PDB file of C-alpha atoms in Angstrom:
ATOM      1  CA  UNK A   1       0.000   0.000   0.000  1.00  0.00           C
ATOM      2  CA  UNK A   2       1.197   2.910  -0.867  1.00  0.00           C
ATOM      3  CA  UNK A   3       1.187   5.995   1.547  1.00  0.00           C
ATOM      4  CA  UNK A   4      -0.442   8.074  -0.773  1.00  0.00           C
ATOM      5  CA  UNK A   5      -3.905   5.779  -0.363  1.00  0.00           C
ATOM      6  CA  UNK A   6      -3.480   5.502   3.574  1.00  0.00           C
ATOM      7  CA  UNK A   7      -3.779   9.309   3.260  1.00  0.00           C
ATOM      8  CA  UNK A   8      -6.482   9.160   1.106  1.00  0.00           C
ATOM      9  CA  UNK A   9      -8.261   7.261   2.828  1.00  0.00           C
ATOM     10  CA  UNK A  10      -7.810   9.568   5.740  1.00  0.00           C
ATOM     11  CA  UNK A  11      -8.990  12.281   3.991  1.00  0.00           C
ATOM     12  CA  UNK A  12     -12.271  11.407   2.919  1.00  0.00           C
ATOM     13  CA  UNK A  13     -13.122  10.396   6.685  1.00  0.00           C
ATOM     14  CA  UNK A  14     -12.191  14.614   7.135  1.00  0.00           C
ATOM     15  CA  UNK A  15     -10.590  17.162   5.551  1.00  0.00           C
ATOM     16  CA  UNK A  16      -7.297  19.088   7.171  1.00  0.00           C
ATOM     17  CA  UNK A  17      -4.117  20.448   7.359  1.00  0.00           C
ATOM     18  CA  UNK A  18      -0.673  18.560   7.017  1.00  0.00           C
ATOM     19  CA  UNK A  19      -0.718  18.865  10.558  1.00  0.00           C
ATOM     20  CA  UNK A  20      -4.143  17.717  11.631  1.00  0.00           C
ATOM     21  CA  UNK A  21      -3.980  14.879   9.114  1.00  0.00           C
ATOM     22  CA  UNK A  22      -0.577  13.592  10.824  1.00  0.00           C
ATOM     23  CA  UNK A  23      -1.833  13.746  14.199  1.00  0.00           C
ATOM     24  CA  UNK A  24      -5.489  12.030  13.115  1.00  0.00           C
ATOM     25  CA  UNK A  25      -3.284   8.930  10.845  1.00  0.00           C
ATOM     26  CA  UNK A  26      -1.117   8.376  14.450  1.00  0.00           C
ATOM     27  CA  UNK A  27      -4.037   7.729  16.131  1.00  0.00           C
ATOM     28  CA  UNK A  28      -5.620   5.532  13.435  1.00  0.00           C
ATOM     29  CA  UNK A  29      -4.481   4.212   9.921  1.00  0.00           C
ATOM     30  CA  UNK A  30      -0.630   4.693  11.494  1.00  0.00           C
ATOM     31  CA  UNK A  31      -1.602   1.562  13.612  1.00  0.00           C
ATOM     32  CA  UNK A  32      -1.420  -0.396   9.774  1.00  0.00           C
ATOM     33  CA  UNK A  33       0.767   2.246   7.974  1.00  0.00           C
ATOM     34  CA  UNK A  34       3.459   4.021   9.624  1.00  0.00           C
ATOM     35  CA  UNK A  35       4.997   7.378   8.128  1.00  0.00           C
ATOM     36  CA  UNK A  36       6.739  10.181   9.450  1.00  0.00           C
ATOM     37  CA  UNK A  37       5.345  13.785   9.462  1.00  0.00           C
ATOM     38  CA  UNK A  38       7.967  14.742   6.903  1.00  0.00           C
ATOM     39  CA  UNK A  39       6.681  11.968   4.866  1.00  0.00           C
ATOM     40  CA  UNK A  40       3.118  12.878   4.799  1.00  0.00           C
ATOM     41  CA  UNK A  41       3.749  16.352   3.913  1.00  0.00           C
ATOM     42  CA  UNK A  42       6.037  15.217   1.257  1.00  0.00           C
ATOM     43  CA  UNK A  43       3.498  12.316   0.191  1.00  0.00           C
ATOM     44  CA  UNK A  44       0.637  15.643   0.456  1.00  0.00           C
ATOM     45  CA  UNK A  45       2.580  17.948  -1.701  1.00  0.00           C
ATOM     46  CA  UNK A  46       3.215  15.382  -4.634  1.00  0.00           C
ATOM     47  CA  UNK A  47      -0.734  14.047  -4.195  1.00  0.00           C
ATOM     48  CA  UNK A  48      -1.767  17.713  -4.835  1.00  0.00           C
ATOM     49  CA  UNK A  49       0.685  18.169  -8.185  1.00  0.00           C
ATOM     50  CA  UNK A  50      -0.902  15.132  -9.372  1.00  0.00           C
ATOM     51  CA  UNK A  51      -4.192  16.274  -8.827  1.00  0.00           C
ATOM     52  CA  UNK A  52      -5.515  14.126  -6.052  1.00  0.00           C
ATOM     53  CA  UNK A  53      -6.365  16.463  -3.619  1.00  0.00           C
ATOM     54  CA  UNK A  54      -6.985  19.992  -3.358  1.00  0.00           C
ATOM     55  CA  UNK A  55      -5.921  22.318  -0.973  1.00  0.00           C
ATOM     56  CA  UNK A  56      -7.297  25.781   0.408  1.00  0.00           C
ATOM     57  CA  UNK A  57      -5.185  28.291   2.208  1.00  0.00           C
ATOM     58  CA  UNK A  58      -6.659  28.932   5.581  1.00  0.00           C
ATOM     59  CA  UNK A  59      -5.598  32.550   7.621  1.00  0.00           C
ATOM     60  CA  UNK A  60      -4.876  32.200  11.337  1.00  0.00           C
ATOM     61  CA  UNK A  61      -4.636  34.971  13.616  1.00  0.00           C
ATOM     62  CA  UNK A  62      -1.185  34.356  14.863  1.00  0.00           C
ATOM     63  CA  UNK A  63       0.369  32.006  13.500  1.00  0.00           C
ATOM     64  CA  UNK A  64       1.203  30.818   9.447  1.00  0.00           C
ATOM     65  CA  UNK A  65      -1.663  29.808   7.122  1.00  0.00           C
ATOM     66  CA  UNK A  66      -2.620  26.249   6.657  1.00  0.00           C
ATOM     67  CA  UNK A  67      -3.089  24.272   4.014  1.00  0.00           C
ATOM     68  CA  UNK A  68      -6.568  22.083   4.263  1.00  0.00           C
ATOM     69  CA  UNK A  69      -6.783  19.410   2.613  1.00  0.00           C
ATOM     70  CA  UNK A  70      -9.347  17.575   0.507  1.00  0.00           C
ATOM     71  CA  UNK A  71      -9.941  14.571  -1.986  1.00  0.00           C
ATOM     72  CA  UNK A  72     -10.191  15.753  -5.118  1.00  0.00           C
ATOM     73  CA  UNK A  73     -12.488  13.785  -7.862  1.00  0.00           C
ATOM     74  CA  UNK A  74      -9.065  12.682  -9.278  1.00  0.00           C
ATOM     75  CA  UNK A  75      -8.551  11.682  -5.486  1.00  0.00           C
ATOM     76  CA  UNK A  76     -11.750   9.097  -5.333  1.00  0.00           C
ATOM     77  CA  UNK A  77     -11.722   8.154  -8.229  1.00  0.00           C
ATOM     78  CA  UNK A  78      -7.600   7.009  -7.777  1.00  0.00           C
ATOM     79  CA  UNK A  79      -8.941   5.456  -4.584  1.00  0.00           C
ATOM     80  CA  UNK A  80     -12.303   3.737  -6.105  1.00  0.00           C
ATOM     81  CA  UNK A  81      -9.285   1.980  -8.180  1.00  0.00           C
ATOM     82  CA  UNK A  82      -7.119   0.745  -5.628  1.00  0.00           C
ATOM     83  CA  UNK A  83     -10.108  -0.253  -3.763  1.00  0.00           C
ATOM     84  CA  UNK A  84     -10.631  -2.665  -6.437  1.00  0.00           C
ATOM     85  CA  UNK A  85      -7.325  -3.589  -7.218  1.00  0.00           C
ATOM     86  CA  UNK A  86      -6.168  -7.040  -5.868  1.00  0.00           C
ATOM     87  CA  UNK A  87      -4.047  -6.955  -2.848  1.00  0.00           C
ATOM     88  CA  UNK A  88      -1.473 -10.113  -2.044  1.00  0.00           C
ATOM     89  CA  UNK A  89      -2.210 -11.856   1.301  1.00  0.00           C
ATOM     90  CA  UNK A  90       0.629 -10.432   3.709  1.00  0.00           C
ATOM     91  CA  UNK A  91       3.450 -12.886   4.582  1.00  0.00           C
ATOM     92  CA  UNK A  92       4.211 -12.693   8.487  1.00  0.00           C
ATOM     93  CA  UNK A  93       7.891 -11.173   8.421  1.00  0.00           C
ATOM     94  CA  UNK A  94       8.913 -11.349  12.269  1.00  0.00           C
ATOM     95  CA  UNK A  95      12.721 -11.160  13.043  1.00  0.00           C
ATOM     96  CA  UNK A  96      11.457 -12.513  16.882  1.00  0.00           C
ATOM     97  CA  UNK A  97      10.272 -15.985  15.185  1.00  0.00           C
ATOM     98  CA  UNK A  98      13.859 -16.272  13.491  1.00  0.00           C
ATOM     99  CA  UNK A  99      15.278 -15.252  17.042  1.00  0.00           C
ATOM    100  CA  UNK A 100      13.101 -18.667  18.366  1.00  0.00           C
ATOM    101  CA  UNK A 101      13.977 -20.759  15.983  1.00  0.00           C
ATOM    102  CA  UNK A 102      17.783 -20.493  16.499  1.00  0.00           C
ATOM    103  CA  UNK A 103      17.093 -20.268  20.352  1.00  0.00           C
ATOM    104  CA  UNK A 104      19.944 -22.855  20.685  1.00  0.00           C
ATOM    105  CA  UNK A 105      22.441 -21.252  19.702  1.00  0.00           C
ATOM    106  CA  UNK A 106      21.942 -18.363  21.719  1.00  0.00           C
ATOM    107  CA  UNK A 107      21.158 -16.896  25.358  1.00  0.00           C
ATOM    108  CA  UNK A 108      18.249 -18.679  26.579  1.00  0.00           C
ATOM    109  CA  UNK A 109      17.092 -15.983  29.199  1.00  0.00           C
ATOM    110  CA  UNK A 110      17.699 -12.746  27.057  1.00  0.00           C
ATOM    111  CA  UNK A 111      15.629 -14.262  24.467  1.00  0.00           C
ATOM    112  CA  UNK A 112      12.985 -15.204  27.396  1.00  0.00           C
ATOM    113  CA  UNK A 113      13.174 -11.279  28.020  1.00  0.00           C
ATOM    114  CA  UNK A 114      12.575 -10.207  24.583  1.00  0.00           C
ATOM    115  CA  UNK A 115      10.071 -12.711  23.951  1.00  0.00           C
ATOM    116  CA  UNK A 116       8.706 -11.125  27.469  1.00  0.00           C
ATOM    117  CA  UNK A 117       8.970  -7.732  26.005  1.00  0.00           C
ATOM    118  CA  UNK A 118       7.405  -8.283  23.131  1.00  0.00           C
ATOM    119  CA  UNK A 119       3.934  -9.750  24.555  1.00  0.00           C
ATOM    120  CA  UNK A 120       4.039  -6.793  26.707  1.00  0.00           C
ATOM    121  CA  UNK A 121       4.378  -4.430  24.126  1.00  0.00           C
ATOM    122  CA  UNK A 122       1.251  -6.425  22.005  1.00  0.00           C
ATOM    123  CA  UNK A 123      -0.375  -6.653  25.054  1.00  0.00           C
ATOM    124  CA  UNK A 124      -0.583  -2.829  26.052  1.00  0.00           C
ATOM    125  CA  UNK A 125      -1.401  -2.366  22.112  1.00  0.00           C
ATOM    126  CA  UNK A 126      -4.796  -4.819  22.563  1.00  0.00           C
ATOM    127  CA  UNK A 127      -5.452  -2.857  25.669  1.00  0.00           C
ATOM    128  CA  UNK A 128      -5.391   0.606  23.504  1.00  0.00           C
ATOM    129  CA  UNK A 129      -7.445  -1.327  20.654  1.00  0.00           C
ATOM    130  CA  UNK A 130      -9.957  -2.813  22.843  1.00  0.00           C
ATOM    131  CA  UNK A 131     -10.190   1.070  25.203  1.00  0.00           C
ATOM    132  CA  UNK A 132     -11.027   2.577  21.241  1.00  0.00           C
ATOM    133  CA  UNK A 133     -13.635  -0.352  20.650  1.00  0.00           C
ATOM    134  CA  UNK A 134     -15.141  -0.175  24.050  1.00  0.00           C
ATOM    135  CA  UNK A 135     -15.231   3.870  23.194  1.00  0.00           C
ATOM    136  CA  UNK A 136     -16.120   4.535  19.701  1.00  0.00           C
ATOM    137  CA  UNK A 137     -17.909   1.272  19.065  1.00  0.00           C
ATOM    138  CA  UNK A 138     -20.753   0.675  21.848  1.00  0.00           C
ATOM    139  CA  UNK A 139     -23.254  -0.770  19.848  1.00  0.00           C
ATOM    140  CA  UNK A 140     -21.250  -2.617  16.918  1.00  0.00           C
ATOM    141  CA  UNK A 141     -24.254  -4.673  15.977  1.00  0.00           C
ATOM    142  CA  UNK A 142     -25.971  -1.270  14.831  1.00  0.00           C
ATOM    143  CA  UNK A 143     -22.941  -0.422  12.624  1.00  0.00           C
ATOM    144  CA  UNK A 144     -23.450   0.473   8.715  1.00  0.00           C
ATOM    145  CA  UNK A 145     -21.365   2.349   6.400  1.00  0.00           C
ATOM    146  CA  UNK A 146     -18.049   3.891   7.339  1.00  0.00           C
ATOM    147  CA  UNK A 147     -18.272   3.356  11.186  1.00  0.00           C
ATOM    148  CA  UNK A 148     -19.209  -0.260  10.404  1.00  0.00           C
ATOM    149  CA  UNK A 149     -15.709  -1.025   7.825  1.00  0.00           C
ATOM    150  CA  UNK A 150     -13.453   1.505  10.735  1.00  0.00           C
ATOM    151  CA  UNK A 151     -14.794  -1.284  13.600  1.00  0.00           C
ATOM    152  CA  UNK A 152     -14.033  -4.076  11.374  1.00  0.00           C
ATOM    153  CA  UNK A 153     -10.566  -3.015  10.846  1.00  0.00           C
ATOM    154  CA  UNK A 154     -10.062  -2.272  14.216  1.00  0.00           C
ATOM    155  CA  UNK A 155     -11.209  -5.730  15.567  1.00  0.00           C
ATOM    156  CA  UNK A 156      -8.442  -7.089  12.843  1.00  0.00           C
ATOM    157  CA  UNK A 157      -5.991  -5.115  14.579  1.00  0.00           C
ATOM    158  CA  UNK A 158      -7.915  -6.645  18.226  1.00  0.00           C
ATOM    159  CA  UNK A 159      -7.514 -10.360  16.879  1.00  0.00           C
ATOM    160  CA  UNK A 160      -3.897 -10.082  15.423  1.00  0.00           C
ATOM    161  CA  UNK A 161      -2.991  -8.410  18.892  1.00  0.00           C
ATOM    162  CA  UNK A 162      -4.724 -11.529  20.053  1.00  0.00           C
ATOM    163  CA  UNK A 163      -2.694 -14.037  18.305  1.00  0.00           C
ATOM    164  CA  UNK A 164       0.757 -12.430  19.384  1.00  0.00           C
ATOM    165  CA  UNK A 165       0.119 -11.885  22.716  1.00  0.00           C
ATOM    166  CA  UNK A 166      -0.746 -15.445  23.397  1.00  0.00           C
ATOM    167  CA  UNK A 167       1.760 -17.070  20.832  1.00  0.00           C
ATOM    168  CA  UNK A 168       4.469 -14.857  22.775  1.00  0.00           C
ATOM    169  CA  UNK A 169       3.067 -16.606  26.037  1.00  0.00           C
ATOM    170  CA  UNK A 170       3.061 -20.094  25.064  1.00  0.00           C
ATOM    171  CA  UNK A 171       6.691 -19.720  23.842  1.00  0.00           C
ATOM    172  CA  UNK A 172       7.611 -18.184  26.901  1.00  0.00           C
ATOM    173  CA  UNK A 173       5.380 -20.991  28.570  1.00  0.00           C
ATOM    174  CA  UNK A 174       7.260 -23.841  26.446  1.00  0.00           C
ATOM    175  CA  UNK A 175      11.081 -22.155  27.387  1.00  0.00           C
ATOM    176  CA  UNK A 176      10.185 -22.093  31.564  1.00  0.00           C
ATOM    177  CA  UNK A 177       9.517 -26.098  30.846  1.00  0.00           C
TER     178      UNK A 177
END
């Protein structure tokens, strides 16, 4: 996926500045994408020279005009073909599981620490997820539309959590034995 789409995407959930739009995808789509600020505004300025979005110069008292962004029809209609483009199942890429597999050759309790660290770290992550569901999704059997395809990424996000958490258990589980 291409940055360019994450942002779009963003976008036509609500307009705004580089700024705003940086701080919204941290809190959202930057849980499946990650990019720097630098990068979005970069990734902004080349999707408005190619026409995807447009952007209107917004006056602040005090302080530098924005730029707010929106999805242009170029913008949808770039994003209405992506939608429909096929995408290639992910293959899991996980430097831990390498770690695991050559446990023998190495330091049995460091990699019990990492291994540690790591369901911690997924762990506090399905704690944030579920805190968001919990929040913004009290009634998910009532869901249509938009809210209905944000929840059901966001309970992808709860199951792979899920998976990790307890996979990093059972080999820390297996290495106590």
């Amino acid at each position: 996926m291409a940055l360019e789409h994450a942002l779009l995407v963003s976008l036509t959930e609500h307009s705004g500045s580089g700024y705003e739009l940086a701080r919204r995808f941290d809190k959202s789509i930057g849980f499946f994408q990650s990019a720097t600020h630098q990068q979005i505004y970069r990734v902004l300025k080349r999707m408005d020279e190619s026409g995807w979005v447009d952007a209107e110069v917004v006056a602040q008292d005090g302080r530098p005009d924005k730029k707010v962004y929106r999805v242009s029809a170029a913008g949808r209609a770039e994003l209405e073909r992506w939608i429909a483009e096929p995408t290639e199942p992910n293959h899991l890429r996980n430097e831990l599981a390498v770690k695991i597999r050559a446990a023998q050759h190495g330091d049995i309790a460091a990699l019990t620490a990492e291994v540690a660290r790591h369901r911690d770290g997924h762990a506090a992550r399905l704690e944030v997820y579920r805190m968001i569901e919990k929040r913004d999704f009290p009634a998910p059997d009532q869901l249509s539309g938009a809210a209905l395809h944000q929840f059901l990424v966001l309970r992808g996000g709860i199951r792979v959590e899920e998976g990790f958490a307890d996979w990093c258990q059972e080999v820390l589980d297996a290495l106590a034995q």
